[in-house]
Structure formats: structure tokens, C-alpha cells
PDB file of C-alpha atoms and ligand atoms in Angstrom:
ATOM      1  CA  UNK A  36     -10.678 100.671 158.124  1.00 97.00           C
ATOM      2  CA  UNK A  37     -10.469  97.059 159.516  1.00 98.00           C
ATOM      3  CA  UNK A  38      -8.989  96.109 162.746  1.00 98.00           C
ATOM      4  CA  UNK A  39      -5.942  94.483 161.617  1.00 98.00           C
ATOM      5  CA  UNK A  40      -2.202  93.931 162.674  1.00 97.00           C
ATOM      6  CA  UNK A  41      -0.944  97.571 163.484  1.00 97.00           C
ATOM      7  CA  UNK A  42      -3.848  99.557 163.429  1.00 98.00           C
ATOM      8  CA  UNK A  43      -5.137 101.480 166.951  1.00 98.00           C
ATOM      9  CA  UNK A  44      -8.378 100.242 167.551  1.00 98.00           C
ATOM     10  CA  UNK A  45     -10.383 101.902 169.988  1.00 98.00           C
ATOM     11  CA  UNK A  46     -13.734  99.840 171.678  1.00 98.00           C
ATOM     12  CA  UNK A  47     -16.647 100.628 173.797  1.00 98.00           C
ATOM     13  CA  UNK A  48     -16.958  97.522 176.376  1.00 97.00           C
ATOM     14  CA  UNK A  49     -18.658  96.061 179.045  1.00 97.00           C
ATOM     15  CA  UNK A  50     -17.045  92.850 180.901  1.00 95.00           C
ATOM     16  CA  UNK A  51     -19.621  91.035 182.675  1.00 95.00           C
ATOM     17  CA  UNK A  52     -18.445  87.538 184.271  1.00 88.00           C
ATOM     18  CA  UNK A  53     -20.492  84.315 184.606  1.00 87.00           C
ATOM     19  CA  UNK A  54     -23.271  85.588 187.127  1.00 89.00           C
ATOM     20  CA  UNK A  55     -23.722  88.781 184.673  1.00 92.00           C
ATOM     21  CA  UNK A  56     -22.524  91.006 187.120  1.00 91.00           C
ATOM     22  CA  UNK A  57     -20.403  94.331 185.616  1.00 94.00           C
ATOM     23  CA  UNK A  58     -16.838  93.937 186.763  1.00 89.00           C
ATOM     24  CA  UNK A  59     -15.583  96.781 184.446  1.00 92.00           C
ATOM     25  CA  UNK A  60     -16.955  99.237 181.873  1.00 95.00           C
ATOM     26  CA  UNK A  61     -15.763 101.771 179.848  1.00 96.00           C
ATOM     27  CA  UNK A  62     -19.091 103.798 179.965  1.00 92.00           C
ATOM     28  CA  UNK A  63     -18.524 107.058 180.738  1.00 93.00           C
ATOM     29  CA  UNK A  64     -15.260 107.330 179.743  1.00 94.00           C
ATOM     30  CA  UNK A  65     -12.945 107.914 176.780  1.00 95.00           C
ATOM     31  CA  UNK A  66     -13.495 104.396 174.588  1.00 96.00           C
ATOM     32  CA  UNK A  67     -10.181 101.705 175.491  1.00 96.00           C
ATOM     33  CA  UNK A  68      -7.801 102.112 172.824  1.00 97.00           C
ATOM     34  CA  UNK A  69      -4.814  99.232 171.814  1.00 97.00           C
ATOM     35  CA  UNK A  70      -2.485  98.480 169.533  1.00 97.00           C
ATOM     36  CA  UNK A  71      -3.962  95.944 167.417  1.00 97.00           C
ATOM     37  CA  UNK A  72      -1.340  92.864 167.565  1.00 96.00           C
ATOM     38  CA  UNK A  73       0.559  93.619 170.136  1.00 94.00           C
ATOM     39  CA  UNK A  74      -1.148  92.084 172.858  1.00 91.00           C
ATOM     40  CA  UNK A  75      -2.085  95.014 174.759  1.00 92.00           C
ATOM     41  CA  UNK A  76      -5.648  93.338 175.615  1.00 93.00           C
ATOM     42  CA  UNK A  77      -6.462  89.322 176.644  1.00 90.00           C
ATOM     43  CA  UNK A  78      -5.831  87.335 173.423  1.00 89.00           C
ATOM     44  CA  UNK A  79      -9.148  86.451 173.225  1.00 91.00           C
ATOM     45  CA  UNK A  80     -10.452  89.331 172.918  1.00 94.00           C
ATOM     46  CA  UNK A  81      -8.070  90.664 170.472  1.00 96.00           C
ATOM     47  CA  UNK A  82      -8.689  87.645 167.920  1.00 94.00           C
ATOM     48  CA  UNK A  83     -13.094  88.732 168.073  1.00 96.00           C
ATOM     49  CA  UNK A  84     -11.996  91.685 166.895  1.00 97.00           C
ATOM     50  CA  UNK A  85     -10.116  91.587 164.398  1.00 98.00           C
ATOM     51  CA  UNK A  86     -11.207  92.394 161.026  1.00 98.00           C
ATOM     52  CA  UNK A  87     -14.448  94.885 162.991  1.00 98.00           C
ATOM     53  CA  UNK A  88     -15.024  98.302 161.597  1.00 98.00           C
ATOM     54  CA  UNK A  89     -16.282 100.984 163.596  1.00 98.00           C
ATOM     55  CA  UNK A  90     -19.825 101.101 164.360  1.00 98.00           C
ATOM     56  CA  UNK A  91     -19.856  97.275 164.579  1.00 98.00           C
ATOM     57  CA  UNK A  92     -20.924  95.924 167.699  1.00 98.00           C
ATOM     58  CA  UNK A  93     -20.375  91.847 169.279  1.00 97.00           C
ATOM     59  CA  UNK A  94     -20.402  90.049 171.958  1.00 97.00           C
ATOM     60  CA  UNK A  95     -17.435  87.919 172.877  1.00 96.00           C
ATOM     61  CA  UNK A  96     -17.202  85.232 175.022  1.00 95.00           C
ATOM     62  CA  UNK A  97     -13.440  84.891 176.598  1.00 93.00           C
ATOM     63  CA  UNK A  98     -12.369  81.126 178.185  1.00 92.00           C
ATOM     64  CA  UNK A  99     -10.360  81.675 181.398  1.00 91.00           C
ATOM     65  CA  UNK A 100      -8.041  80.245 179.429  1.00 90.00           C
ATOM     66  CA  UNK A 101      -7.833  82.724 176.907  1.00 88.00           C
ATOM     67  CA  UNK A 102      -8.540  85.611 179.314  1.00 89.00           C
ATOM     68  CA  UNK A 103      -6.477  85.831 182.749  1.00 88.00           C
ATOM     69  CA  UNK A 104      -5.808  82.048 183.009  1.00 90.00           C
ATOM     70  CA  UNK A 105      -6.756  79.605 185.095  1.00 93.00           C
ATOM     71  CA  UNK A 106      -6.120  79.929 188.720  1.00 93.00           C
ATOM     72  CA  UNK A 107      -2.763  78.755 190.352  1.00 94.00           C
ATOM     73  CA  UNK A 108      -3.076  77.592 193.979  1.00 94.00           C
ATOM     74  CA  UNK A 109       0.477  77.562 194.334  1.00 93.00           C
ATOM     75  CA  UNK A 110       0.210  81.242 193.940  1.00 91.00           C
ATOM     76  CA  UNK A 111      -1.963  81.470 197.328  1.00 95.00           C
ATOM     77  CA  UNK A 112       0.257  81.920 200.096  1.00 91.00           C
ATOM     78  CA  UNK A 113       0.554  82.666 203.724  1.00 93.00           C
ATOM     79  CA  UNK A 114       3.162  85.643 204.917  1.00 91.00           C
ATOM     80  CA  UNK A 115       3.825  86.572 208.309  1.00 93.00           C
ATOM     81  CA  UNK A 116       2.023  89.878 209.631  1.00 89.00           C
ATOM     82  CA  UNK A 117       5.382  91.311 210.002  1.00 89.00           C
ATOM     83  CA  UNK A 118       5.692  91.533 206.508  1.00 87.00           C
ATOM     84  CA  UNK A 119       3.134  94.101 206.411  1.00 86.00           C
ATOM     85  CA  UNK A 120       5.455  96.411 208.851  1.00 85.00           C
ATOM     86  CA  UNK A 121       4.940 100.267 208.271  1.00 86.00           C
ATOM     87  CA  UNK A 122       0.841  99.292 206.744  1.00 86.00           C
ATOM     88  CA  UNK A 123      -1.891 100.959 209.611  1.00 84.00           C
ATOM     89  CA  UNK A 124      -4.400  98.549 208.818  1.00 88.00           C
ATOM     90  CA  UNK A 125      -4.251  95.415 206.860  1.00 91.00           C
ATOM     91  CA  UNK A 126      -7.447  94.611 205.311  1.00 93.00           C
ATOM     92  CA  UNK A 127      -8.722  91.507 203.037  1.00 94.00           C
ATOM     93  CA  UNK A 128      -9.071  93.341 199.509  1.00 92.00           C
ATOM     94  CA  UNK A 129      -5.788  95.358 199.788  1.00 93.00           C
ATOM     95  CA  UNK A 130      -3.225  95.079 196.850  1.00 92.00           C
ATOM     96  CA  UNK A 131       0.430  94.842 197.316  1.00 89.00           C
ATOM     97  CA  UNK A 132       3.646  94.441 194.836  1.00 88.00           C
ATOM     98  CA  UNK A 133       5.512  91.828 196.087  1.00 79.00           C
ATOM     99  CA  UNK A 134       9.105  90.310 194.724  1.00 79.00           C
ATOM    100  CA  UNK A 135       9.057  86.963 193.547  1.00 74.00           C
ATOM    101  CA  UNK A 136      11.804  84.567 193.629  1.00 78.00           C
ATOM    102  CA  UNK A 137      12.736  85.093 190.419  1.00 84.00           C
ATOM    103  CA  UNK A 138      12.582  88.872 190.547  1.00 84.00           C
ATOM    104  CA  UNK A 139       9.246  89.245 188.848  1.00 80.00           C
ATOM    105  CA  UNK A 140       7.472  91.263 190.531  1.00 83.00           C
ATOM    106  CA  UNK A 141       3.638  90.305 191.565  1.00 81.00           C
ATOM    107  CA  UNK A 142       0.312  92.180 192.327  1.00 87.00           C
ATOM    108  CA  UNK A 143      -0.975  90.254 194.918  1.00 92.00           C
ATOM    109  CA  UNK A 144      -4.373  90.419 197.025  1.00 93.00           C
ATOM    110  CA  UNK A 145      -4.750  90.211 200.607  1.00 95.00           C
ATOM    111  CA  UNK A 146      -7.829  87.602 201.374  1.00 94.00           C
ATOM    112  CA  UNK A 147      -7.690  86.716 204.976  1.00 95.00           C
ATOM    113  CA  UNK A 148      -6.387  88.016 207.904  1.00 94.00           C
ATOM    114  CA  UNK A 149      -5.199  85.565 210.547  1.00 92.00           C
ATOM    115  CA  UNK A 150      -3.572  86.254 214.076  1.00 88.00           C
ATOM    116  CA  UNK A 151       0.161  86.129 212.446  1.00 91.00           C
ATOM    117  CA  UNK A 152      -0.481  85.466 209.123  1.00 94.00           C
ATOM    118  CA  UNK A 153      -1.934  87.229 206.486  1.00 95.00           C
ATOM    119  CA  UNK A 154      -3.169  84.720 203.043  1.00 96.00           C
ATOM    120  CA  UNK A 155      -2.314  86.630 200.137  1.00 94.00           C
ATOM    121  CA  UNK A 156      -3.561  85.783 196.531  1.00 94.00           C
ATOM    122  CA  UNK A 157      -1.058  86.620 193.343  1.00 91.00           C
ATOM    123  CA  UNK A 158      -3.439  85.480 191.177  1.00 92.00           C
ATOM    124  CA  UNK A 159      -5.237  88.176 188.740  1.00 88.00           C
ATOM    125  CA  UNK A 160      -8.526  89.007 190.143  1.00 85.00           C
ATOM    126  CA  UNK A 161     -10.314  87.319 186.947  1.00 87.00           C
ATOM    127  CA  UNK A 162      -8.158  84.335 186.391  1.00 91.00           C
ATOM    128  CA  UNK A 163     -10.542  81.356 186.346  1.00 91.00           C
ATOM    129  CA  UNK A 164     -13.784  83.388 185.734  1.00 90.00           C
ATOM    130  CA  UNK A 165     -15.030  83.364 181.445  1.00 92.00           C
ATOM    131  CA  UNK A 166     -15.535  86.793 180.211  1.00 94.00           C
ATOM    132  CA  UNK A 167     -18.419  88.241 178.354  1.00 96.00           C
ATOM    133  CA  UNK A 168     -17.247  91.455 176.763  1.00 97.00           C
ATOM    134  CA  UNK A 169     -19.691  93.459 174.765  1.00 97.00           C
ATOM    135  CA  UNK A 170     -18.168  95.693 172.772  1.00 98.00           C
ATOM    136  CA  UNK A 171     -18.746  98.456 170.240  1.00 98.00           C
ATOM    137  CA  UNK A 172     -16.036  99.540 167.857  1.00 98.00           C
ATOM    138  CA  UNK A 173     -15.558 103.382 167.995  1.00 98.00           C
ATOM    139  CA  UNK A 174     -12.528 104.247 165.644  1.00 97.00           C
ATOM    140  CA  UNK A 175      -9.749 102.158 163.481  1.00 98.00           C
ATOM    141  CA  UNK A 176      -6.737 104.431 163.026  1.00 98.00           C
ATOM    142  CA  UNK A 177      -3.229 104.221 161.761  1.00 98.00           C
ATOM    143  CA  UNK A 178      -0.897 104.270 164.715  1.00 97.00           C
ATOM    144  CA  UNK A 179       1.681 107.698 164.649  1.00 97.00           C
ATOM    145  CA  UNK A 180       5.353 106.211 164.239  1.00 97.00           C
ATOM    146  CA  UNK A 181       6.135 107.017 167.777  1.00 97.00           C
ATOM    147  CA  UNK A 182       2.697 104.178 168.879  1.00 96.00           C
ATOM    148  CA  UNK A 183       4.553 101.867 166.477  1.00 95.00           C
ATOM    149  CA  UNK A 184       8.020 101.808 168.105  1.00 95.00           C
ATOM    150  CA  UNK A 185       6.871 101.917 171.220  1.00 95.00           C
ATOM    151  CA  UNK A 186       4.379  98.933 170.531  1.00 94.00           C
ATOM    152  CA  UNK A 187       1.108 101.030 172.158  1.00 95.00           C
ATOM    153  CA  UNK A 188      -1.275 103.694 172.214  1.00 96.00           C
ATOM    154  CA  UNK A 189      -0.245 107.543 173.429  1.00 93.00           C
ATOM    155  CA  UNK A 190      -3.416 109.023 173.796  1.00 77.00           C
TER     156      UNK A 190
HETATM  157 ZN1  LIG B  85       5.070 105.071 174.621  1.00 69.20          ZN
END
């Protein structure tokens, strides 16, 4: 069976960025499985495989572009210690939700600490980097009824 609009797709991967260093791996654990189509992975990603059996293996190269984006500055942004009322220990590396304006709500990293202020970053982790997945396919299945309506995988 092909990887194809609809289908649950289930990979082996490796995401390396730029320098080759492993920023995420599925080794050792169950294989990632999506709802082809549905855009439960990076688009880019998605498109390599579609049409891939199981057993086939590739290498795809993701632009930031097509992967977490390209990095927003305006999404950098200073907030007064206070903010962080009721946290022991704030510490660069730390993730918090946050609300935006518009009621979205963001997963933001802390990167600095200042005296007051604390420079948070709502940016995703890999926006701006290109990502080299290698991937194996381990199983194309028809999704159950209930993976259909709800538009992913129930494992
Ligand atoms: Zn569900």
C-alpha cells in the first residue's frame, strides 16, 4: 500500500539539522505514525513521502520554510520577572504557554535572564534551521473510521 491521501503511515526517522547533530529520533520507540494528508507532520516532509511503501527508506531535506518557518524577531520579547510569579527558579531553556493578544495561545522559551526582565522566544525551537530527516517506512494502513473523523492517528 502507497502512502497516499487518507492512509496512516507510520515512519522510522532521524532529524538531524545543518551541523548533523540528532535533534530527535524515533529509535527506540514505537515508529511516528500520521494521518497521511492531514497535516499532522511539516509539509515537507509529508509531500517526500508520499507515494513510499513500507520498507522504503529516503532521505529528505526540509527548507525552514517548509519545516517550522523562518524565524520571527517580533516574536522575541522581553517580560517583566514578575510575570514569572509563583515559578522557584527561572532558568534560560524553560517553556511556558503564554496568551497572545489575539487569544492564541504560544509555547514560548525562556533565553536570558536579566535583573527584571526575562527575554522569552515564541518561536518553535527549529524555525529557521533546514531539516534532514531520514526515514524508513514501517507500515501503510487504512485509517479505522473513528482516525478518519477525527483527522489523526489513535494508536
Ligand atoms: Zn481522536
Amino acid at each position: 500500500m502507497q502512502a497516499a491521501e487518507n492512509k496512516v503511515v507510520s515512519i522510522h526517522y532521524t532529524l538531524t539539522d545543518e551541523q548533523g547533530t540528532t535533534l530527535d529520533s524515533s529509535e527506540g520507540r514505537e515508529p511516528l505514525s500520521y494521518l497521511h494528508g492531514s497535516g499532522n507532520i511539516i509539509p515537507g516532509l509529508e509531500k517526500a513521502l508520499e507515494g513510499k511503501t513500507a520498507g522504503e527508506k529516503l532521505n529528505v531535506k526540509v527548507s525552514a520554510e517548509d519545516g517550522y518557518g523562518e524565524r520571527n524577531e517580533e516574536l522575541v520579547q522581553q517580560v517583566p520577572m514578575e510575570a514569572f510569579q509563583g515559578v522557584d527558579n527561572v532558568e534560560p531553556g524553560m517553556q511556558f504557554e503564554a496568551q497572545a493578544p489575539d487569544g492564541n495561545v504560544l509555547r514560548v522559551t525562556v533565553t536570558e535572564i536579566g535583573e527584571e526582565q526575562v527575554t522569552v522566544d515564541a518561536n518553535h525551537p527549529l524555525a529557521g534551521h533546514e531539516l534532514n530527516f531520514d526515514v524508513e517506512v514501517a507500515e501503510v494502513r487504512e485509517p479505522t473510521q473513528e482516525e478518519l473523523d477525527h483527522g489523526h492517528v489513535h494508536e
